[in-house]
Structure formats: C-alpha cells, structure tokens
Short mmCIF file of C-alpha atoms and ligand atoms in Angstrom, two decimals:
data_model
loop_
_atom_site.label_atom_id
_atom_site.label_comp_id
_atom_site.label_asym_id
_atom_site.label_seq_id
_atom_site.Cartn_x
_atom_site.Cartn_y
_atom_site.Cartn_z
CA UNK A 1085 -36.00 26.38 -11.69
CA UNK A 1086 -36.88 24.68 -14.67
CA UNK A 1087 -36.72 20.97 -16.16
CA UNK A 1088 -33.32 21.80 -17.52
CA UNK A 1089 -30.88 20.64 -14.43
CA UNK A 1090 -32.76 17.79 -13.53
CA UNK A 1091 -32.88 16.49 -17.10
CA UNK A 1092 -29.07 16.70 -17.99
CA UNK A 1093 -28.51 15.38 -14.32
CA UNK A 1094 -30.28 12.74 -15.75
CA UNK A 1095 -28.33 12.82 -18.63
CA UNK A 1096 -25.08 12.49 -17.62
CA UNK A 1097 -26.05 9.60 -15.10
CA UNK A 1098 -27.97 7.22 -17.49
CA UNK A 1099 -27.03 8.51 -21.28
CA UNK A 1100 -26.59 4.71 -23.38
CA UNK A 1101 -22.94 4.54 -24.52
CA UNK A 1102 -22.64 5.37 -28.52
CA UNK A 1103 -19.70 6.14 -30.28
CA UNK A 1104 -20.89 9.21 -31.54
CA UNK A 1105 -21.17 10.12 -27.59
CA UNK A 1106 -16.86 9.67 -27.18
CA UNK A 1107 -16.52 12.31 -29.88
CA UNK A 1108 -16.17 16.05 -30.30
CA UNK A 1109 -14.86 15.34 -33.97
CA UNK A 1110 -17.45 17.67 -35.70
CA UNK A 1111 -17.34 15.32 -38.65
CA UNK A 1112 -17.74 12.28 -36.89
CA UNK A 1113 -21.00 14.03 -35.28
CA UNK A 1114 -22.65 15.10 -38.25
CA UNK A 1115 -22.12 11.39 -39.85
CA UNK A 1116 -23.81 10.13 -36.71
CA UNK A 1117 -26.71 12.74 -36.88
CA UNK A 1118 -27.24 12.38 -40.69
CA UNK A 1119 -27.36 8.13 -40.41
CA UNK A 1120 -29.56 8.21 -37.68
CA UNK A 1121 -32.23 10.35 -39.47
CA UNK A 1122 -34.03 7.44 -40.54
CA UNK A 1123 -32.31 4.94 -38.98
CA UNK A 1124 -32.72 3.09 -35.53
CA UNK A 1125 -29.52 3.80 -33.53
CA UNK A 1126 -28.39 0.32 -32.58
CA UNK A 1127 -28.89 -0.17 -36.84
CA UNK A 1128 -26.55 2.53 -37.14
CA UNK A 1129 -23.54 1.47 -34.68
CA UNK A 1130 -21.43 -0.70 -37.19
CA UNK A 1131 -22.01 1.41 -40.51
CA UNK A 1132 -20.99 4.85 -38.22
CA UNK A 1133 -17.91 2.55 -37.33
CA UNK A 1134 -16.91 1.14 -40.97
CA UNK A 1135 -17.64 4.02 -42.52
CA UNK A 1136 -15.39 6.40 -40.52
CA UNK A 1137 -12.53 3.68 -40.94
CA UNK A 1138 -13.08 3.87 -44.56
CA UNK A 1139 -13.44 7.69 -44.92
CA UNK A 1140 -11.57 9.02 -41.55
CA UNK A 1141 -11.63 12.79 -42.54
CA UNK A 1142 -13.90 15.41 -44.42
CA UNK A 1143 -11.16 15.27 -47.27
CA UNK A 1144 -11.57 11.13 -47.81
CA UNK A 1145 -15.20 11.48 -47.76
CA UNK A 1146 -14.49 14.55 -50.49
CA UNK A 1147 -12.48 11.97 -52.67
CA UNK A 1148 -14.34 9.02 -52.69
CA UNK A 1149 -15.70 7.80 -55.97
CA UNK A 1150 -19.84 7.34 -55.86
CA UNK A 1151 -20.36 3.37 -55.77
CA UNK A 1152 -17.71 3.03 -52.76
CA UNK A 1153 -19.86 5.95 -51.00
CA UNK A 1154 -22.87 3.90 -51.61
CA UNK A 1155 -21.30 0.55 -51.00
CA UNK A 1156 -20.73 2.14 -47.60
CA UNK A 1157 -24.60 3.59 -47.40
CA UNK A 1158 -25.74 0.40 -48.54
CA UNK A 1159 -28.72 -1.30 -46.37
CA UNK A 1160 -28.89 1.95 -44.60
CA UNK A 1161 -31.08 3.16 -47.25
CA UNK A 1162 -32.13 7.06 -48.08
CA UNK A 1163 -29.19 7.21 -50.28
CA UNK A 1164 -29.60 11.03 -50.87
CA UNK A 1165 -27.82 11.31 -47.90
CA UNK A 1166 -24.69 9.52 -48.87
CA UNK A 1167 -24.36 12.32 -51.60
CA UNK A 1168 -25.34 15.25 -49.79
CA UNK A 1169 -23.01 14.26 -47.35
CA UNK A 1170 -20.09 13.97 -50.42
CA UNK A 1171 -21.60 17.00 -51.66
CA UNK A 1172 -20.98 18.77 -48.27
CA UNK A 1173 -17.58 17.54 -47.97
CA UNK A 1174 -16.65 19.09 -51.12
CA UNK A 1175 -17.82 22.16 -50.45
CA UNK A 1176 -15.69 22.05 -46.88
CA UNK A 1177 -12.76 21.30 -49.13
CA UNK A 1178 -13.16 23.53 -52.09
CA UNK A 1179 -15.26 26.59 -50.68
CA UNK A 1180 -14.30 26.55 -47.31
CA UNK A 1181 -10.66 25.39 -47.48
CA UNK A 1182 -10.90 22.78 -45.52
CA UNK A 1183 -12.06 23.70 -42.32
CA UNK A 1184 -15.72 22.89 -41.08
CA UNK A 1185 -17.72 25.21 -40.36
CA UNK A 1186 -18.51 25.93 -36.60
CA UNK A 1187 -21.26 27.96 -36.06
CA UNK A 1188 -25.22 27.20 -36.98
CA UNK A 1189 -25.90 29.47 -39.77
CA UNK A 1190 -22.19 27.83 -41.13
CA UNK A 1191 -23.81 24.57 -40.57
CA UNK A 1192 -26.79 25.00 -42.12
CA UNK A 1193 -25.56 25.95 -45.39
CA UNK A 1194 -24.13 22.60 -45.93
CA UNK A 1195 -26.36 20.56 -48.33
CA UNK A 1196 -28.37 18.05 -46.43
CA UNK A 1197 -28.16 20.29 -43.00
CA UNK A 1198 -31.48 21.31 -42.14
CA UNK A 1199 -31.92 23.60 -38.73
CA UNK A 1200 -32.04 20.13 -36.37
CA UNK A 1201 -28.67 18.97 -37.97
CA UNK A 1202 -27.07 22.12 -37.85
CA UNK A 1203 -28.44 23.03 -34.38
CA UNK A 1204 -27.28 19.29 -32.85
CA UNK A 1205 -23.79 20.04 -34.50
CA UNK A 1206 -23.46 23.56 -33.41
CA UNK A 1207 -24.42 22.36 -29.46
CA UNK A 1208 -22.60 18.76 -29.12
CA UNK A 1209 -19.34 19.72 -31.18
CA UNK A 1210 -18.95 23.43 -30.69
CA UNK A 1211 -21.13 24.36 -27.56
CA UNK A 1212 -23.56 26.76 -29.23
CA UNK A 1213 -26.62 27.10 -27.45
CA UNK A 1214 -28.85 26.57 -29.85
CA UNK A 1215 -32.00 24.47 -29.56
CA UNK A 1216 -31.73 20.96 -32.00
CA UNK A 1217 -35.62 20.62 -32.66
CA UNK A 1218 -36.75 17.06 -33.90
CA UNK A 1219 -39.94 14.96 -33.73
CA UNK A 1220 -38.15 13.38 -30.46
CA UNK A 1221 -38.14 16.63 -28.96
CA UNK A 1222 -41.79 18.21 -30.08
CA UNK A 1223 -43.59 14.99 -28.70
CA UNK A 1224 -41.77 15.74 -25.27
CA UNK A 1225 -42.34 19.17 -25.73
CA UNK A 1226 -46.33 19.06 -26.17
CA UNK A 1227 -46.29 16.38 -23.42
CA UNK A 1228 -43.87 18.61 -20.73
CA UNK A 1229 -46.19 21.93 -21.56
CA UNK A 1230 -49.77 20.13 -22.06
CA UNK A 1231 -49.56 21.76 -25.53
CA UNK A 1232 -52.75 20.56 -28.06
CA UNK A 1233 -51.10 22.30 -30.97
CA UNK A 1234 -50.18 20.42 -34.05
CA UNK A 1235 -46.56 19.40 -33.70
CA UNK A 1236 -46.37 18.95 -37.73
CA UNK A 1237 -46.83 22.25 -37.80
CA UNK A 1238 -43.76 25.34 -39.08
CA UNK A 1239 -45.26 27.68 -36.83
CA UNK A 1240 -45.30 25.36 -33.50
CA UNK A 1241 -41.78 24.27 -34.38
CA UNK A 1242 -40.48 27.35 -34.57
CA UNK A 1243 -42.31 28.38 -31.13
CA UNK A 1244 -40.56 25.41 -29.31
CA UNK A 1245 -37.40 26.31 -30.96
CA UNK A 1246 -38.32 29.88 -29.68
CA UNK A 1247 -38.74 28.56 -26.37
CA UNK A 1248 -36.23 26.29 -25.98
CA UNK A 1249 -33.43 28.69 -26.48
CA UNK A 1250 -34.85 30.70 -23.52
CA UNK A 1251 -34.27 28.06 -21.01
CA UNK A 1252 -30.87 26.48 -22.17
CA UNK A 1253 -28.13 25.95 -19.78
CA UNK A 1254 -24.51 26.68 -21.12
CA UNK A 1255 -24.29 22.59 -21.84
CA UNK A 1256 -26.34 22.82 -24.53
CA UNK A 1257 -24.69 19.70 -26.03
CA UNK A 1258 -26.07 17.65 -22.96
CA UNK A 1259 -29.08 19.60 -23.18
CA UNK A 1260 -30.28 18.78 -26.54
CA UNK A 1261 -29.01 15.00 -26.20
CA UNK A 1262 -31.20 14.82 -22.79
CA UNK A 1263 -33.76 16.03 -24.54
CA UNK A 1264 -33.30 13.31 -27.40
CA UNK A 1265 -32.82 10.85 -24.31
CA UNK A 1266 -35.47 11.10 -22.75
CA UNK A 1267 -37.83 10.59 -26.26
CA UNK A 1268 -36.06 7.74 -26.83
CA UNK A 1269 -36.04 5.83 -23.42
CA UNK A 1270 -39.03 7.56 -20.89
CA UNK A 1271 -40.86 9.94 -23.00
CA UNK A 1272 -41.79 6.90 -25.99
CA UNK A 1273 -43.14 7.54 -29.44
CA UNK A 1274 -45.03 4.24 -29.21
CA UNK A 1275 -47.24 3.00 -26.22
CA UNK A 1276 -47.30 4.38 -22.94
CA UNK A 1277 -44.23 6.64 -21.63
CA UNK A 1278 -42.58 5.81 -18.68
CA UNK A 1279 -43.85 8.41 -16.41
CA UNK A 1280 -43.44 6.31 -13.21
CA UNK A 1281 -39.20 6.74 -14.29
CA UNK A 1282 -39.21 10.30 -15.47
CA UNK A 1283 -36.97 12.31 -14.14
CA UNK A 1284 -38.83 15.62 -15.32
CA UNK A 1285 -42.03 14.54 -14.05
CA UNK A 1286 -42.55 17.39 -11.38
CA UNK A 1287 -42.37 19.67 -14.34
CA UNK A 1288 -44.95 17.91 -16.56
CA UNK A 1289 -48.23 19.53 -16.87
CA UNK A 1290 -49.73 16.40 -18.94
CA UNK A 1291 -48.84 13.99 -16.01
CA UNK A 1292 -50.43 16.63 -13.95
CA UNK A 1293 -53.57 17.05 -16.15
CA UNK A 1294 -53.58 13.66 -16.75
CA UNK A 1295 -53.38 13.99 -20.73
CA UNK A 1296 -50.24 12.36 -21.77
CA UNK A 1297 -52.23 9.75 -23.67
CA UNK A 1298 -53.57 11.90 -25.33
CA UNK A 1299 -50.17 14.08 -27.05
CA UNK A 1300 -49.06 15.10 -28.79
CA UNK A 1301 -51.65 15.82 -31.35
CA UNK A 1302 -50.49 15.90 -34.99
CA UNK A 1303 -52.31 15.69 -38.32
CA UNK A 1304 -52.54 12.56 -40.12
CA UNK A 1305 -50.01 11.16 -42.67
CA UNK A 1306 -51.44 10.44 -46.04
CA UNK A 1307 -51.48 6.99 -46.88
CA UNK A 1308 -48.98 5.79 -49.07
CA UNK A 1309 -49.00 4.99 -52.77
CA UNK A 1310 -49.24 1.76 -53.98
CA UNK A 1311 -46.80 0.60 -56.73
CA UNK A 1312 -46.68 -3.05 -58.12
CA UNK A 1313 -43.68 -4.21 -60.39
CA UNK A 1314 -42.78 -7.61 -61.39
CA UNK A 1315 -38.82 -8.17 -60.97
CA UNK A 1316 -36.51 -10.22 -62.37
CA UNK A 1317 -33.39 -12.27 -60.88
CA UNK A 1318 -31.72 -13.70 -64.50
CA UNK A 1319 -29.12 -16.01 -62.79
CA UNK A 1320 -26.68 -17.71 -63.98
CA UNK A 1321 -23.87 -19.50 -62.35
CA UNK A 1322 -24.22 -17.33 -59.33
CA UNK A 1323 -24.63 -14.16 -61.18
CA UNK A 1324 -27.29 -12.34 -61.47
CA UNK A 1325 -28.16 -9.41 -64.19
CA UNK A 1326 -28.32 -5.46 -62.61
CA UNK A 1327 -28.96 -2.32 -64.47
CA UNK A 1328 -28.19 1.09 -63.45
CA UNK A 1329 -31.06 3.48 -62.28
CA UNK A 1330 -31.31 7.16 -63.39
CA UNK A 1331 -28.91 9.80 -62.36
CA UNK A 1332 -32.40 11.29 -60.78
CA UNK A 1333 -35.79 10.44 -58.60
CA UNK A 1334 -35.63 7.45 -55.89
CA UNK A 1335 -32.38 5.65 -55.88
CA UNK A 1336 -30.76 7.25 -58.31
CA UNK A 1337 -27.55 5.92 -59.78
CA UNK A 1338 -27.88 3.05 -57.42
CA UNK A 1339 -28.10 -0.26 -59.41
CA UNK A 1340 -31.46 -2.41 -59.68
CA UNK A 1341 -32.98 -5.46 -60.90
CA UNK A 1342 -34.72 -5.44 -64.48
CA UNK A 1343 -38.43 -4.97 -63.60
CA UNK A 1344 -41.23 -3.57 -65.28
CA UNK A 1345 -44.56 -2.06 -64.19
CA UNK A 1346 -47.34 -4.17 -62.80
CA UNK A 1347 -47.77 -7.84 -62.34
CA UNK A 1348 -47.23 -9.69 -65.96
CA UNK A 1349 -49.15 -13.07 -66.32
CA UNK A 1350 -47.21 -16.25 -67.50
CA UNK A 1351 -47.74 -14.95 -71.12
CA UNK A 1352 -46.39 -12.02 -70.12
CA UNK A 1353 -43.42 -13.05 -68.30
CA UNK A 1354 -42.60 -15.08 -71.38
CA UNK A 1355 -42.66 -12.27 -73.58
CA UNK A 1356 -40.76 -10.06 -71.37
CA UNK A 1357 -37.63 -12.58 -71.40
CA UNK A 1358 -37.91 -13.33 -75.12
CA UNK A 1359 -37.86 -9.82 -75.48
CA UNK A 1360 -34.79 -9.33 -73.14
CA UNK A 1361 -33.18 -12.31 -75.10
CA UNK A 1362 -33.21 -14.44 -71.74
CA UNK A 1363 -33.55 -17.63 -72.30
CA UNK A 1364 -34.80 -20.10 -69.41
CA UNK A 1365 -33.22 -22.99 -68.20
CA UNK A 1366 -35.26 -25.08 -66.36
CA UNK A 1367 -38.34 -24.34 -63.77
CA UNK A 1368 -39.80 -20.40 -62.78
CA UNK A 1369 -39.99 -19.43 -58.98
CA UNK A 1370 -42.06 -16.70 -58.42
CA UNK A 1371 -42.44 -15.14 -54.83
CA UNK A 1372 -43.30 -11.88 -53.34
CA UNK A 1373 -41.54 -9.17 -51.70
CA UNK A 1374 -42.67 -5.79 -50.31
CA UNK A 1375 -40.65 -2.35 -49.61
CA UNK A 1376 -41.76 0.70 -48.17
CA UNK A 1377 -39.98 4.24 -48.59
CA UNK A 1378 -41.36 6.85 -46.97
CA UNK A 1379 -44.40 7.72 -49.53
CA UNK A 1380 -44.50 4.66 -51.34
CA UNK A 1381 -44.95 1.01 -50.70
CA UNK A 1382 -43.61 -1.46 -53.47
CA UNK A 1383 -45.59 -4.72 -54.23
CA UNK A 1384 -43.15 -7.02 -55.98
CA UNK A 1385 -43.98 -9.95 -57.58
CA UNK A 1386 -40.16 -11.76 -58.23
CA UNK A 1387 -39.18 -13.93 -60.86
CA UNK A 1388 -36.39 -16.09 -60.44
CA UNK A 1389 -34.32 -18.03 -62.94
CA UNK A 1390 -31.44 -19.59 -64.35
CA UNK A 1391 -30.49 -18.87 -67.94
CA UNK A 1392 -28.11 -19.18 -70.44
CA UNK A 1393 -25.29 -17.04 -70.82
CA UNK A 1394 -26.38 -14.02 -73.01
CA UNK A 1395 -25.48 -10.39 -73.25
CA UNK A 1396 -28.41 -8.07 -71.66
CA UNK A 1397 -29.60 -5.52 -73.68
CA UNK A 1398 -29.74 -2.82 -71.13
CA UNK A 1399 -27.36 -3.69 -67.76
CA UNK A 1400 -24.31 -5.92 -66.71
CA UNK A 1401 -23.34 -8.99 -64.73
CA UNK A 1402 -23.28 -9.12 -61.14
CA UNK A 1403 -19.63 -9.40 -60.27
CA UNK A 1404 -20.32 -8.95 -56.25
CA UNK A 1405 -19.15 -5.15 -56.53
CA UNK A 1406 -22.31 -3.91 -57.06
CA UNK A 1407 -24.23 -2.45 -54.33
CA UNK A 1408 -27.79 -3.43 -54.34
CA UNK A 1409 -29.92 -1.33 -52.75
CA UNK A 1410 -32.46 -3.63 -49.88
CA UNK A 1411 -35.38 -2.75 -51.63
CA UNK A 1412 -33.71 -5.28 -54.73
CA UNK A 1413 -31.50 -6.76 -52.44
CA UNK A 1414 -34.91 -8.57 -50.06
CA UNK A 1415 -35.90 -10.18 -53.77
CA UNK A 1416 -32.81 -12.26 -54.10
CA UNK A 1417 -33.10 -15.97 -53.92
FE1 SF4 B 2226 -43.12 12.30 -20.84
FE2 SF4 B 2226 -44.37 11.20 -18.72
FE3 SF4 B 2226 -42.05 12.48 -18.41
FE4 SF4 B 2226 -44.26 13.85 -18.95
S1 SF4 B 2226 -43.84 12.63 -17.13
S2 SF4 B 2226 -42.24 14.12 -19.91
S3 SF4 B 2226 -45.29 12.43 -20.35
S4 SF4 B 2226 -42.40 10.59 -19.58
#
C-alpha cells in the first residue's frame, strides 16, 4: 500500500469547507485555482464569491469590459491574471465555441494555464488522473521520500510529476486536494510540521530519518530590487488626481498616482507641482509607504495635498470608479 488511501481518508474526513470545494463547475474551479496562486485562501473567499455573481459564466467573463474585470481583481493584486483569465474566456467562446475544454493538454492551452492549473482542473472537475504539481506538493514530496534534491528545479518537478501519476487512485480530484491539504494544514511551509497529526506519517522516510527540518532543500531567491519613487495624492474636495499606466510591464492599464523616480527634496517637490500646474493650498504631509511584488520592493515617499482646482496635464479626477491598484491604494490619506 502506499500513502494514497490513508491521505484522501484523511481528506474526505477533515478537508476545510471552501466554496470552490461544493463545485464541479469547471469554470468556477479554474477562477478558484487562478486567485489562489498568490493569494491566501481565506483572502480569496469573498472576491471568488463577488466575482462569480458578477461574471456567472465563461461568456460574461468573455464580455466584460477591462476596468470592471479589474475593479473585480482589485486588492487581489497580480492583475495579469484578470486578463489572461478574459483572454481565456474568449478563446472558449470564439475558438472553442463555447464549451471548455476538458482534458489537460485542452487545459493547458488556455493562456494563463500552466501544467499545475491545468492538471488541478483536469482531476477536481473532470476526474483525469493527472498529478497537479505545486510548491505545496514538492515540499511534501521531498519530506514523504527524504528527497535532498532541489525542489526549484524542472527536472525534479517533472520526476515528482513522473511519480505521482504512478501511484494515483481513480479520485484523483481528492488526491491532488489531499495532497494540497496536507501542505497547507500538517505538512507547513513555515516552522515545524505537524508530524505528531499526520496522517501519512508511517509512510514518511524524513520522520523516520529524522530530517524533516531539514527539507526540502531549494536554492535561494535573489533578493529583490529596490525602487524608490516619491508619489503624489493632489486632493481636492475629496478627489484625488490618477493617471493611467502603460498598456505593458507591471500593472499595466491599471490606473496610478502621479509619481516620479526617487525621493525629491522640498525644492524638488516644489518644482514638480509647479511643473504639473498644482498649486498648494495649505500645509504638505509627507509619509511613507512600502509595496512588494514579487521581484521588486517599492520605497515610497507620499506627498499629500490639497489644491486648487486645475486641469492635470497628464491624468483625470478621481470620480470613485477608478480602481486603484493596493500598491497606490496603501498611500492614500
Ligand atoms: Fe510532513 Fe511530518 Fe507528515 Fe512527514 S510526517 S509528511 S514531514 S507532516
């Protein structure tokens, strides 16, 4: 026997109640998979719900014009997801007629569908038994087979994936949720895993070896850039002057807060609203915020004030339909 019984046993007795779990809508899955991503899962509960009530069906999300898509995504963050997901659900509609696909190579032809997407679609919505292969699963992996190889690695990933497939049982929905389970309740990322509660301990050669501490081994990140900006919140009366980004790069099309590179001294600052035509009324606050994408980590040193009414040279009013992304959205007063 292996760990496979005993884990969706497991499973099925203790799984935490999600929508996502009270679903074999293949849509409604593949939201759920692609929001929680990058996402913490209890963060993800009420924009899964409002955002299926909003777009209930493949052919809504196909429809929808960009800024109520990212009104939707909005706080979520990782907005390339928003439009790969609208990108996919044209492609269902125009290419595909309508009808989503159902297998894994189908899947995984979808923009935005990599092989752990398409593989936890394939198993929890269609019943493919095919392996869905995440950092989750590697770290339990390495622990349950004493492996020292470097999870971040294509080769290892595609051995476990290898592997995997060998030993899964016909619910291979169940088994690759377990699997996710157990990573994020017993088998923890972060500080010690909950070995004395594991229900796949007999099978676990790092218990036995006593080397769980010590997996799973994987190379080390590189540090994140840097990048400082000094932003500016032009208010008045409640309103507040945005600009839209690029159509390309990091938060593309999403709007933003006027903001320039580096930290500008008082001089600066002064020359930088002259030159915007902003005229101040009254005192400066100036505070600091930070955000942090994946590879970068913004330092941003926040202006605040009230002006005059004027006409910005580059960007609009606030009128509350705007979404702000968070990264703007943490420097507001
Ligand atoms: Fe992870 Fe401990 Fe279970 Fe092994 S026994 S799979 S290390 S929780």
């Amino acid at each position: 026997m292996n760990f496979a019984k005993p884990l969706v046993a497991w499973y099925q007795a203790n799984k935490r109640d999600f929508p996502w779990r009270e679903t074999r809508d293949p849509y409604a899955i593949w939201l759920s998979e692609i929001m929680l991503q990058q996402t913490r899962t209890t963060a993800v509960i009420p924009y899964y719900e409002r955002f299926l009530a909003a777009l209930p069906t493949v052919g809504d999300l196909a429809r929808v014009d960009e800024d109520a898509l990212l009104r939707l995504w909005q706080g979520l963050g990782y907005y390339s997801r928003a439009r790969n997901l609208q990108r996919a659900a044209v492609k269902i509609e125009t290419e595909l007629g309508g009808a989503f696909p159902n297998t894994y190579e189908g899947l995984l032809a979808l923009p935005g569908v990599g092989p752990y997407t398409a593989g936890a679609i394939a198993s929890i919505a269609f019943g493919q038994t095919v392996p869905a292969v995440d950092g989750n699963v590697l770290r339990v992996w390495a622990r349950l087979r004493n492996c020292f190889d470097d999870i971040t690695q294509t080769a290892v990933k595609a051995r476990v994936t290898r592997e995997l497939a060998e030993i899964m049982p016909q619910r291979a929905g169940d088994f690759n949720q377990a699997l996710m389970e157990l990573g994020a309740v017993v088998c923890l990322p972060i500080g010690a895993p909950r070995c004395e509660s594991c229900p796949v301990r007999a099978f676990c050669k790092a218990f036995a070896a006593g080397t769980v501490e010590q997996l799973p081994v994987r190379t080390k990140k590189k540090p994140r850039k840097k990048e400082r900006y000094t932003v500016f919140v032009l208010q008045n009366e409640g309103s507040f002057v945005v600009q839209k980004r690029p159509k390309t790069g990091l938060l593309a099309s999403l709007y933003q807060l006027p903001h320039t590179v580096g930290f500008l001294t008082q001089e600066e600052i002064a020359a930088w609203l002259t030159a915007f035509g902003a005229r101040p009324v009254g005192e400066l606050a100036v505070y600091s915020c930070t955000h942090i994408f994946t590879h970068i980590e913004w330092e941003m040193r926040v202006v605040c004030l009230e002006v005059s009414p004027f006409t910005p040279p580059v960007g609009l009013w606030y009128d509350g339909t705007q979404g702000l992304p968070t990264a703007f959205a943490k420097c507001l007063p």
